[in-house]
GROMACS .gro file of C-alpha atoms in nm:
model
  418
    1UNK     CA    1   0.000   0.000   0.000
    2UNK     CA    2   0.158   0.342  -0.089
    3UNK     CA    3   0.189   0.606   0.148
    4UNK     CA    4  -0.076   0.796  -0.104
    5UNK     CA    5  -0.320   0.496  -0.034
    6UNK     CA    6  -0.287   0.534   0.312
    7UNK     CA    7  -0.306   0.898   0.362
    8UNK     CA    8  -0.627   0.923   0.126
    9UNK     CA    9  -0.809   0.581   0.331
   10UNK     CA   10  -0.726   0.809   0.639
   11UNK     CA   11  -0.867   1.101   0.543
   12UNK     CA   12  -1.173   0.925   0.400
   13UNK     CA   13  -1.243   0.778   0.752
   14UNK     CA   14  -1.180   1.143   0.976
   15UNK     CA   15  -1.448   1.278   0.735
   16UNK     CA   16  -1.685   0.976   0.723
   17UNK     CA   17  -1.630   1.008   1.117
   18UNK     CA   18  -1.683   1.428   1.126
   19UNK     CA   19  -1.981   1.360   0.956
   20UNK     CA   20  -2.179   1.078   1.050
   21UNK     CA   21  -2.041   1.208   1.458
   22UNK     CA   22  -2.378   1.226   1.570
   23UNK     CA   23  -2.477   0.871   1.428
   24UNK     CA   24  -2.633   0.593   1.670
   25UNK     CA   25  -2.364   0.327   1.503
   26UNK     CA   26  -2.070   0.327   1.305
   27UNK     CA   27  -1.715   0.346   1.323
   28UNK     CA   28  -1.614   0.518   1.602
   29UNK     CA   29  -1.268   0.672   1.733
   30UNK     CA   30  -1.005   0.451   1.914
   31UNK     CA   31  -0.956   0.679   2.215
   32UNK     CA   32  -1.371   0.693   2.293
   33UNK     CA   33  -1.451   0.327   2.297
   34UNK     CA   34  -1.404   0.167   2.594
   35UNK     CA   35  -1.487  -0.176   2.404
   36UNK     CA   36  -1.189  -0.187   2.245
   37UNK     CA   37  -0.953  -0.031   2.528
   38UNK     CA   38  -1.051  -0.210   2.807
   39UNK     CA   39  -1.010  -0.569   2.881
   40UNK     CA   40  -1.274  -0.778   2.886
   41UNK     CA   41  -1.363  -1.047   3.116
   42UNK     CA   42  -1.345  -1.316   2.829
   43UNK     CA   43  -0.994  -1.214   2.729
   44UNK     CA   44  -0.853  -1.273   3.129
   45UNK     CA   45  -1.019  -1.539   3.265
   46UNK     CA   46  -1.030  -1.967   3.130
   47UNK     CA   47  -1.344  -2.080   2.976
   48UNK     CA   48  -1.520  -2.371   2.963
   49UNK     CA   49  -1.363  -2.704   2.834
   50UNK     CA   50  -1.436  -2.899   2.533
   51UNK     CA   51  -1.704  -3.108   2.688
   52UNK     CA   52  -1.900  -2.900   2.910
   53UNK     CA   53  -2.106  -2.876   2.566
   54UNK     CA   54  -2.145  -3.223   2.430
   55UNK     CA   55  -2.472  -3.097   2.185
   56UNK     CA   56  -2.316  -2.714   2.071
   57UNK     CA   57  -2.608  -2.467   2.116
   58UNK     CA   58  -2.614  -2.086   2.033
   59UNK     CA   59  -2.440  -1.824   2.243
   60UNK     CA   60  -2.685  -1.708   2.535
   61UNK     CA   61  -2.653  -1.357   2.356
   62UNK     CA   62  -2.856  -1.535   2.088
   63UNK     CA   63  -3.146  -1.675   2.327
   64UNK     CA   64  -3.391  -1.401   2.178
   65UNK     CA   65  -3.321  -1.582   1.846
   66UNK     CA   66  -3.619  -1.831   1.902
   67UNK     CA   67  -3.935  -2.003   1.711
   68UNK     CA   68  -4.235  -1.806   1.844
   69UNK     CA   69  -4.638  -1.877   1.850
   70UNK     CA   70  -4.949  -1.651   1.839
   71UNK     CA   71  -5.171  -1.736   2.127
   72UNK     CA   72  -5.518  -1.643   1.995
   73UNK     CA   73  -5.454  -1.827   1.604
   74UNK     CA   74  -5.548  -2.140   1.757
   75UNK     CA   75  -5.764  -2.331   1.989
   76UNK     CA   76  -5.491  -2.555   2.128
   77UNK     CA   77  -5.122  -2.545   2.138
   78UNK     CA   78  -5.133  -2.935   2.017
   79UNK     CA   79  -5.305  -2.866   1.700
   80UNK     CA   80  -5.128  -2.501   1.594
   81UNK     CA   81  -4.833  -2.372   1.441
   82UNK     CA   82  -4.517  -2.159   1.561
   83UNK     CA   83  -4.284  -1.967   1.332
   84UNK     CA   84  -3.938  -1.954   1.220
   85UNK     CA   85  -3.747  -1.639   1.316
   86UNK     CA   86  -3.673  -1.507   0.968
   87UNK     CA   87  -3.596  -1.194   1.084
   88UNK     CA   88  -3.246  -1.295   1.270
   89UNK     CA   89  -3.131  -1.549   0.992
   90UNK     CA   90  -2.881  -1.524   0.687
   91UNK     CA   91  -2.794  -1.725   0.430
   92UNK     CA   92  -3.051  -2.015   0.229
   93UNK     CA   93  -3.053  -2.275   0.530
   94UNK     CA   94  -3.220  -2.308   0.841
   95UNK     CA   95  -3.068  -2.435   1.160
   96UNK     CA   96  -3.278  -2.751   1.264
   97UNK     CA   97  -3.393  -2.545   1.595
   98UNK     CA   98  -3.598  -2.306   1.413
   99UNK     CA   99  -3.762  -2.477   1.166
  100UNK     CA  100  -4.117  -2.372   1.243
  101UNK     CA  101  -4.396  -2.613   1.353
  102UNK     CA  102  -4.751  -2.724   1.262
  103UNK     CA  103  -4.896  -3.001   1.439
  104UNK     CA  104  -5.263  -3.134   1.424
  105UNK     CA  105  -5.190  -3.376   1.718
  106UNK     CA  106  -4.894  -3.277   1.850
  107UNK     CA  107  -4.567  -3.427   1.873
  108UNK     CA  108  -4.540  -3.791   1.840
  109UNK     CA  109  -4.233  -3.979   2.019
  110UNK     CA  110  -4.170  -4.246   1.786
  111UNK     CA  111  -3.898  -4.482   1.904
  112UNK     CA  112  -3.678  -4.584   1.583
  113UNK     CA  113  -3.618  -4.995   1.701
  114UNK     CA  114  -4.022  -5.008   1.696
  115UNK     CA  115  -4.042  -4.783   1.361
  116UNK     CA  116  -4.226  -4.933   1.040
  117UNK     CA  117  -4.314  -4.815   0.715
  118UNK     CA  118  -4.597  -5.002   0.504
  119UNK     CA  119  -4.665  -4.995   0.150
  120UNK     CA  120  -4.985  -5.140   0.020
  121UNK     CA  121  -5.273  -5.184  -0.143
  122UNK     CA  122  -5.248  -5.124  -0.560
  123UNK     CA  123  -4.904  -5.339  -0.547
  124UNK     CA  124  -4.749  -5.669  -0.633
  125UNK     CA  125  -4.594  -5.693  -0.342
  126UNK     CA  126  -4.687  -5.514   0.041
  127UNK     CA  127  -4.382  -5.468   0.210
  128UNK     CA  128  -4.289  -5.340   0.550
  129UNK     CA  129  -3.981  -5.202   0.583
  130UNK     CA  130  -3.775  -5.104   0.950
  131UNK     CA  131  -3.564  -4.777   0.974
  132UNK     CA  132  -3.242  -4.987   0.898
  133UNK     CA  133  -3.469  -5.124   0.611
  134UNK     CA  134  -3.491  -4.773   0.451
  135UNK     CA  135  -3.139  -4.680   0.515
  136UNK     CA  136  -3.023  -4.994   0.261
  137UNK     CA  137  -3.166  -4.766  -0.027
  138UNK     CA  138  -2.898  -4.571  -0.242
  139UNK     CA  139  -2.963  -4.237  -0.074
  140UNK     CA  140  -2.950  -3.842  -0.187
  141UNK     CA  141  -2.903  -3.529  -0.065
  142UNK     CA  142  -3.149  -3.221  -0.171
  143UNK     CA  143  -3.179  -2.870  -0.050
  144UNK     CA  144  -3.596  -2.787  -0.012
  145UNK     CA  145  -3.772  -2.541   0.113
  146UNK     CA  146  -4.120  -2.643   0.317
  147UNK     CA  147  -4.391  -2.368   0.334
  148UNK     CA  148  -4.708  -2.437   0.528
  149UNK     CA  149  -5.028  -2.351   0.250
  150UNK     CA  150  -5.130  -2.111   0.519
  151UNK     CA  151  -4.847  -1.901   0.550
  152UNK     CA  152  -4.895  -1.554   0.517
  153UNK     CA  153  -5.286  -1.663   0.577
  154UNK     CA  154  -5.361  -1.419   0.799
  155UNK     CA  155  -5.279  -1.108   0.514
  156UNK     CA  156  -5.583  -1.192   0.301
  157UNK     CA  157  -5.873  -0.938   0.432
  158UNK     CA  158  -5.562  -0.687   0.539
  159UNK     CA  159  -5.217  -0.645   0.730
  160UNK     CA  160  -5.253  -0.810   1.038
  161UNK     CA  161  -4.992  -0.952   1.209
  162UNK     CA  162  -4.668  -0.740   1.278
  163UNK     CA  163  -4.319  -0.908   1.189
  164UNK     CA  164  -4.175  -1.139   0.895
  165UNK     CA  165  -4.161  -1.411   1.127
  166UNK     CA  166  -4.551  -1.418   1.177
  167UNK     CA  167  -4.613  -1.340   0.852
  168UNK     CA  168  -4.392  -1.570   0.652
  169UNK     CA  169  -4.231  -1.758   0.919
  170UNK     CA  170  -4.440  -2.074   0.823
  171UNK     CA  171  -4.139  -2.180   0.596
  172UNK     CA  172  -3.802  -2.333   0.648
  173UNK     CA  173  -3.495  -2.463   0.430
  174UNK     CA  174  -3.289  -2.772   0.486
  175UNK     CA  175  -3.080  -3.068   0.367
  176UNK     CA  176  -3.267  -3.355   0.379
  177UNK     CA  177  -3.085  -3.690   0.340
  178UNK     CA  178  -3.295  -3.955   0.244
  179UNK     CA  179  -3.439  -4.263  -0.055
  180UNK     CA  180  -3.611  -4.137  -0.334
  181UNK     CA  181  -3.967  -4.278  -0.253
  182UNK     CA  182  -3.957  -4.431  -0.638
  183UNK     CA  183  -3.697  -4.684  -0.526
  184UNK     CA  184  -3.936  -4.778  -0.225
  185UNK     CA  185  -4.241  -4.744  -0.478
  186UNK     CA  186  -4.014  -5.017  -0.729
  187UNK     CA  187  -3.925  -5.295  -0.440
  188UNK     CA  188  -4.324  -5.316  -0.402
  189UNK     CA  189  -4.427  -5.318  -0.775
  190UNK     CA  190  -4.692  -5.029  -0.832
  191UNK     CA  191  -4.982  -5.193  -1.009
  192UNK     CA  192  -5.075  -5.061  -1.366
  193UNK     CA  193  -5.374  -4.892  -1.218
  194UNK     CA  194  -5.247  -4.770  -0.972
  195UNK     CA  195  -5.247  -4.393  -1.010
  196UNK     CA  196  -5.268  -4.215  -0.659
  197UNK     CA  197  -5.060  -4.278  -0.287
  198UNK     CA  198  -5.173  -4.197  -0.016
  199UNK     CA  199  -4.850  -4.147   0.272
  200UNK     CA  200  -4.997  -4.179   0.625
  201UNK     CA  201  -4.866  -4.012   0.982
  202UNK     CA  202  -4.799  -4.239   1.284
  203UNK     CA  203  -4.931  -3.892   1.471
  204UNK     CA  204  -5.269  -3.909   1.662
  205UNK     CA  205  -5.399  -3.690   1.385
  206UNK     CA  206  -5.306  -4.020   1.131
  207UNK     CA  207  -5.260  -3.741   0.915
  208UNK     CA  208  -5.321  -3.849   0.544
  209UNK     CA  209  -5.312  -3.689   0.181
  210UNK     CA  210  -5.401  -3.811  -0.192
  211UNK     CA  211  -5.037  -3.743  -0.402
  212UNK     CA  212  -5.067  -3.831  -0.816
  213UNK     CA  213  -4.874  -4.142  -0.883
  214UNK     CA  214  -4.649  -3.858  -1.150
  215UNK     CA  215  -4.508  -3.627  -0.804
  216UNK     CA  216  -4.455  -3.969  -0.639
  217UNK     CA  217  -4.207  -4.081  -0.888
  218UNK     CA  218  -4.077  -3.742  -0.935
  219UNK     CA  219  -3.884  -3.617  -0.675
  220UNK     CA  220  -4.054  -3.735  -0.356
  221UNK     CA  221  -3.832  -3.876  -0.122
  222UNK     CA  222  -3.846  -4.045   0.199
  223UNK     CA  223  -3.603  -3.859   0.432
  224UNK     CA  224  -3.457  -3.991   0.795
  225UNK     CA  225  -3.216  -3.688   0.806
  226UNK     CA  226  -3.248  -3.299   0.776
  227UNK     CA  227  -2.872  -3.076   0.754
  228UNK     CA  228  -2.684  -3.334   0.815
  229UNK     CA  229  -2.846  -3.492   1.203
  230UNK     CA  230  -3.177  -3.706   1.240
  231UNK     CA  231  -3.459  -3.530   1.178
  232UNK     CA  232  -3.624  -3.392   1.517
  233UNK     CA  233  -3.916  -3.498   1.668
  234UNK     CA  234  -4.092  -3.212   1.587
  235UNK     CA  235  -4.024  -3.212   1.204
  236UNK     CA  236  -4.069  -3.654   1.207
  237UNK     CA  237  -3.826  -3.819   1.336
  238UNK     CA  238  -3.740  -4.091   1.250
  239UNK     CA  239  -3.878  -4.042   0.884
  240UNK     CA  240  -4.091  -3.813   0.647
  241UNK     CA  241  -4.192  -3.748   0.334
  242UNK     CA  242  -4.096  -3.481   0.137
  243UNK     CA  243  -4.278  -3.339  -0.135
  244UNK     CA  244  -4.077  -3.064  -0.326
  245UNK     CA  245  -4.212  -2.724  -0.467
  246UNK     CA  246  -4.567  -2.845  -0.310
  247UNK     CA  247  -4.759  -2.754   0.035
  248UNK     CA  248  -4.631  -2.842   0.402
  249UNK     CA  249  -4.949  -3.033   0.460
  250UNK     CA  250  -4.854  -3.333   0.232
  251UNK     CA  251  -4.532  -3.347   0.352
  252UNK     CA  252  -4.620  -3.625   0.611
  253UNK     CA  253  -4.428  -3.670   0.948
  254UNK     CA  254  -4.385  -3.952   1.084
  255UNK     CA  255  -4.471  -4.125   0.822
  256UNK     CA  256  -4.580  -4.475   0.869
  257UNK     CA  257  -4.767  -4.645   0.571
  258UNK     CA  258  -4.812  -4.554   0.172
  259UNK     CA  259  -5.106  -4.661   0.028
  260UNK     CA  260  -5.105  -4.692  -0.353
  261UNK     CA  261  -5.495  -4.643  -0.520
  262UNK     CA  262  -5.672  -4.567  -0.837
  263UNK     CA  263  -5.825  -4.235  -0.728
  264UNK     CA  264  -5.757  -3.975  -0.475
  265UNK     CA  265  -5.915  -4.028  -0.153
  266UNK     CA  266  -6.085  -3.675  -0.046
  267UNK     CA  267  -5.994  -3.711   0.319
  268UNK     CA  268  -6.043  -3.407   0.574
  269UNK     CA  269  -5.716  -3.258   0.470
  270UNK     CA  270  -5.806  -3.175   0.116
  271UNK     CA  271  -6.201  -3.080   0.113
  272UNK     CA  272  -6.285  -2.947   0.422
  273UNK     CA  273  -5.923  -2.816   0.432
  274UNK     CA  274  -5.636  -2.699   0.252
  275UNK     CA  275  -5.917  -2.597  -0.059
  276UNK     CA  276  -5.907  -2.269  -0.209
  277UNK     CA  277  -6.234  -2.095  -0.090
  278UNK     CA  278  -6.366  -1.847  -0.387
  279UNK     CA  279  -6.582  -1.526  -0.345
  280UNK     CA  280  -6.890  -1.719  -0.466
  281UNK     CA  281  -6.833  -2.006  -0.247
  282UNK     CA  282  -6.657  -2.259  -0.467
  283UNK     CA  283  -6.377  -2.438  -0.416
  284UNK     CA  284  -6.049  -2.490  -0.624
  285UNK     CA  285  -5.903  -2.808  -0.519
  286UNK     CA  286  -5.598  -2.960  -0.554
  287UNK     CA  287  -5.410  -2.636  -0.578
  288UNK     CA  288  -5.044  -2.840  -0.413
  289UNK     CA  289  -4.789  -2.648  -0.556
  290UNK     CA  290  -4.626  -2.313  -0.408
  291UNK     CA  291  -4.606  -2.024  -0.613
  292UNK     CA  292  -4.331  -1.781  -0.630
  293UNK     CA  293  -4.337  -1.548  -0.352
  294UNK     CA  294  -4.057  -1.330  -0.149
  295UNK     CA  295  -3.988  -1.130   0.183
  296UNK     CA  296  -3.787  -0.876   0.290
  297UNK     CA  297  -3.667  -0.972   0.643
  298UNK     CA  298  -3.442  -0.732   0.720
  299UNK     CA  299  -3.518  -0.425   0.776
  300UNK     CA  300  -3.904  -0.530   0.858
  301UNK     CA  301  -4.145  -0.486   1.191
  302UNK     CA  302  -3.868  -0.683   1.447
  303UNK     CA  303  -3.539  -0.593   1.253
  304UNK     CA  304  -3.553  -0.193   1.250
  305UNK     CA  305  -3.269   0.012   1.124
  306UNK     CA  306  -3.081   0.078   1.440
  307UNK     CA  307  -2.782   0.284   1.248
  308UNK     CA  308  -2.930   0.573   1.164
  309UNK     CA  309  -2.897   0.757   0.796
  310UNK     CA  310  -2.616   0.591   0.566
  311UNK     CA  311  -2.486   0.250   0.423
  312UNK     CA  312  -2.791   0.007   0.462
  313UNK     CA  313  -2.845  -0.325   0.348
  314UNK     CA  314  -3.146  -0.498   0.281
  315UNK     CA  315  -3.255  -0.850   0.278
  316UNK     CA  316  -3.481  -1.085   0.230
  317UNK     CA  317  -3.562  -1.443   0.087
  318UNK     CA  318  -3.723  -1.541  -0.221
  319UNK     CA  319  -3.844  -1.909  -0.312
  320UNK     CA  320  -4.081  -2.071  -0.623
  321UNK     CA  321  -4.201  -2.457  -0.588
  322UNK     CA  322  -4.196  -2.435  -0.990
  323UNK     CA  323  -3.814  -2.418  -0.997
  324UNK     CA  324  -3.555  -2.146  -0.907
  325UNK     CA  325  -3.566  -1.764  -0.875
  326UNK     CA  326  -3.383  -1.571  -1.164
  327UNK     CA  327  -3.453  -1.238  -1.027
  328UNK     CA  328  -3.582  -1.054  -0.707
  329UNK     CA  329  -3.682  -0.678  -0.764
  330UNK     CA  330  -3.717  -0.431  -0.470
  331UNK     CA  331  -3.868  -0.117  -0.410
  332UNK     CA  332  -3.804   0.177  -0.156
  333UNK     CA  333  -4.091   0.406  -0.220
  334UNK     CA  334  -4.387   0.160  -0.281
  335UNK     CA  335  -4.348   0.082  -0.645
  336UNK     CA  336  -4.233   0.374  -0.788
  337UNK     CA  337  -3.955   0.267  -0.848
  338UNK     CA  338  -3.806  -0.095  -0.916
  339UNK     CA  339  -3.430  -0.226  -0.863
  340UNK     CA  340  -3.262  -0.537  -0.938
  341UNK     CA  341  -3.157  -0.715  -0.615
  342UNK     CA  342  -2.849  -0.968  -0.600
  343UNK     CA  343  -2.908  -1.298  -0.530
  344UNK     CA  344  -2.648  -1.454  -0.359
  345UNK     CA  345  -2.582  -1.811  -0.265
  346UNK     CA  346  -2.661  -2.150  -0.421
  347UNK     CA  347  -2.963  -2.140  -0.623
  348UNK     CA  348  -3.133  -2.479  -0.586
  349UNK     CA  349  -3.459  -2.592  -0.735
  350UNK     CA  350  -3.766  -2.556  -0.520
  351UNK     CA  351  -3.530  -2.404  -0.309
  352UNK     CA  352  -3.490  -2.106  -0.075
  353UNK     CA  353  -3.294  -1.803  -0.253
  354UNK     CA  354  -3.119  -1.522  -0.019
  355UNK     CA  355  -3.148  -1.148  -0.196
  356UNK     CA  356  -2.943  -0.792  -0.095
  357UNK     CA  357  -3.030  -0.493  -0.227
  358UNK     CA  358  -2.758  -0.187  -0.052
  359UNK     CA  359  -2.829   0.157  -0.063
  360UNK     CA  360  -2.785   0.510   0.079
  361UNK     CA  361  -3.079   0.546   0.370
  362UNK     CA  362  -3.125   0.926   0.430
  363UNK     CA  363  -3.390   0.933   0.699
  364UNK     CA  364  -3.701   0.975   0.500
  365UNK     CA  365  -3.976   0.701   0.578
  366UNK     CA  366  -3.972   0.384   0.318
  367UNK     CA  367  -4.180   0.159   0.207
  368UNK     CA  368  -4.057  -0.133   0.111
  369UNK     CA  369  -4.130  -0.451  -0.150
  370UNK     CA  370  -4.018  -0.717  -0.309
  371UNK     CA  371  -4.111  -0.881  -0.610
  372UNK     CA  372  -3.974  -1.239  -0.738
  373UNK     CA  373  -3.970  -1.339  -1.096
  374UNK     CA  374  -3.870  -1.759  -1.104
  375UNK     CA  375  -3.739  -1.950  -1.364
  376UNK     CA  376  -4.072  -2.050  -1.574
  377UNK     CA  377  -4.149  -1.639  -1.575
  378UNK     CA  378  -4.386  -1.647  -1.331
  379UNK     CA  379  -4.390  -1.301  -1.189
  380UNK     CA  380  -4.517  -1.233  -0.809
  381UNK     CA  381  -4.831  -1.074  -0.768
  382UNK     CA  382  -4.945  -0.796  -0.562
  383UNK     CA  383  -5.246  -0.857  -0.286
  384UNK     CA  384  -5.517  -0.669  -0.545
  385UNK     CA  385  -5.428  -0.905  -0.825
  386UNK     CA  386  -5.476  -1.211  -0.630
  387UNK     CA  387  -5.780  -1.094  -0.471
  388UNK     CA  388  -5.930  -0.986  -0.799
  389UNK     CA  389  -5.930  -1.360  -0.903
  390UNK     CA  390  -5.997  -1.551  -0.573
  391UNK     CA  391  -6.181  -1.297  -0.317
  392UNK     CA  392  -6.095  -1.272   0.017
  393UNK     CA  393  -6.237  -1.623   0.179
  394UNK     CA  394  -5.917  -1.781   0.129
  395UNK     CA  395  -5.667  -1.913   0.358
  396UNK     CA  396  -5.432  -2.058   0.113
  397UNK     CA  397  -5.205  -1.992  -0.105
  398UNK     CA  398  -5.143  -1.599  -0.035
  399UNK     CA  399  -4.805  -1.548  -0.226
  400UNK     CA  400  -4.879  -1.194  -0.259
  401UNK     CA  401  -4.637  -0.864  -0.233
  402UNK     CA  402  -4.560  -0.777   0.124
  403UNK     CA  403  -4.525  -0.397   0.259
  404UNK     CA  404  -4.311  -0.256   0.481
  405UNK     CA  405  -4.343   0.081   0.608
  406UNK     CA  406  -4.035   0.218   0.761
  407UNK     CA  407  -4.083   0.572   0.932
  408UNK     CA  408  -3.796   0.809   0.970
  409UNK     CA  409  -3.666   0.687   1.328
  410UNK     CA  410  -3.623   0.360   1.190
  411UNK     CA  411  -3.897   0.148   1.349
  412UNK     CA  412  -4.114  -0.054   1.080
  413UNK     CA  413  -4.445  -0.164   1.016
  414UNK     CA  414  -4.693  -0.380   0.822
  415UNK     CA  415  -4.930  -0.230   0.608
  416UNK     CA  416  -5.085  -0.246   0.259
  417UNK     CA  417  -5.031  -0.031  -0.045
  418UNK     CA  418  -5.178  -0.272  -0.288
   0.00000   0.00000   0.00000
């Protein structure tokens, strides 16, 4: 570095410094901060040994980064949901301890020596197969996302709920390890007519849903691990199905017996439930997979902007469950204006995407969108558009453009521009 280099790097920080003085955050002056002067506890006294933490968790600083419910959404804690802290994460993956939950029976202890899975009915052969069964298969490992068909429920009739995490936090994105179910599907010999499965829960719910024959041969796979560990008992342990690009609900846990038919069996879980409910009172069926959709996290309703005017970055995540994302667009002033955000990180099919957008913040109040565009050219709608097709008596499938308003001391909100 020349002594040019150095002089002009110093002289761009004592000005950056002069003028941002008066800023909650930012660099900050050697001789003022007693942070970096003083000694810290951690720096003169021994910490703990290797094993005083046989099963690493986070840093107690981190204890506020946590799954949280919403009392009043449900009748009963056993049959509800809680939701995944989008807000404090980076990156495309979620940590196993913050994948969000949805039970309809709540958790079910399932002790792996005792495990079975069953296949039956349209087959030549009905098999049942042990966990060490299952784990004979030639396995894979693929990066989903799952996304409850509720998510983001709440927003049809209005903005409701304030934060990302209860908003959108009915998603997560892991590595499952696992046996393609199609290898399970071959060793018990579907029947020509058979055209339908239907997977089973070992959960007292015995949680069931009608799958085409096509998905099940797809890409479905029958998973016993999730980034890299067992699944937990809250996402299935010891096994699940998963169901790529379509809705949380047919992703059984726990799963315990496939049943191969000739037609779909209309159980609870796909009339009464998990239907699209129209203005006139019809409703669309069979609506499994999940469209393209996005979120900025950060800042958003529990991630202000702490720091003031200057250097900013946004974020957010972006996900399709007809492919990839090819771009994310964001705006700053409510659609006025449209920018192309970088998408950093893997891009996986049916896959979570991470997006960045930085920019110069100067105080004035925001209001913030994103917009993602995925690889078939599928282009995310805004709240008005889907309601001007389905109505408002919907639960499901809400993939529309979220709003952030961001007022000029930082804090954020949820509300609706659209």
């Amino acid at each position: 570095m020349t002594e040019t280099t150095r002089t002009s790097r110093r002289n761009f920080l004592k000005g950056g410094l002069i003028a941002g003085g008066a800023m909650a955050a930012g660099p900050a002056l050697a001789s003022g901060d007693p942070a970096i002067l003083e000694v810290q506890p951690w720096a003169n006294q021994l910490g703990e040994g290797v094993d005083a933490r046989p099963y690493g968790v986070p840093s107690p600083f981190e204890n506020h980064v946590r799954r949280r419910n919403v009392e009043w959404l449900t009748a009963d804690p056993v049959s509800s949901v809680n939701f995944t802290p989008l807000h404090e994460l980076d990156g495309v993956i979620t940590p196993n301890g913050l994948c969000f939950e949805r039970h309809h029976g709540g958790i079910a202890e399932v002790d792996p020596a005792k495990y079975r899975l069953m296949i039956n009915g349209l087959v030549d052969r009905e098999l049942v197969f042990t966990l060490d069964d299952l784990k004979r298969f030639p396995r894979v490992n693929r990066a989903y996302f799952l996304e409850c068909a509720a998510n983001s429920g709440m927003e049809w009739r209005g903005a409701q709920l304030n934060g990302c995490q209860f908003t959108h936090g009915m998603i997560h994105n892991v590595l499952y390890t696992g046996v393609p179910l199609k290898a399970i599907l071959a060793e018990a010999g579907v029947k020509t007519n058979g055209k339908w499965i239907l997977p089973e829960g070992a959960d007292a719910a015995a949680m069931t849903r009608s799958i085409p024959i096509e998905k099940a041969l797809d890409d479905c796979l029958v998973a016993f691990a999730m980034n890299g560990e067992a699944l937990r008992p809250e996402q299935g342990y010891p096994v699940r199905l998963v169901v790529p690009g379509w809705e949380g609900n047919m992703w059984i846990k726990w799963l315990r017996r496939i049943e191969v038919g000739d037609m779909p069996w209309h159980h609870r879980e796909e009339t009464s439930k998990y239907t699209d409910l129209f203005a006139d009172g019809k409703a669309r069926r069979f609506t499994w997979e999940m469209d393209a959709k996005s979120v900025i996290t950060n800042p958003s309703p529990q991630a202000p902007i702490l720091h003031g005017k200057g250097p900013t970055v946004l974020t957010g995540v972006a996900w399709s469950g007809r492919g990839t994302i090819k771009e994310v667009h964001v705006t700053l002033d409510g659609g006025r204006n449209w920018h192309q955000a970088r998408i950093d990180g893997p891009s996986w099919d049916k896959s979570i995407h991470r997006f960045y957008f930085d920019f110069e913040w100067d105080g004035s109040p925001l209001l913030l969108q994103s917009r993602a565009v995925d690889s078939t050219g599928y282009v995310q709608p805004t709240k008005n558009e889907l309601r001007a097709v389905r109505g408002e008596n919907s639960i499901y499938h809400n993939n529309g453009i979220q709003t952030w308003h961001v007022r000029a001391n930082g804090e954020a909100e949820n509300v609706e521009i659209s």
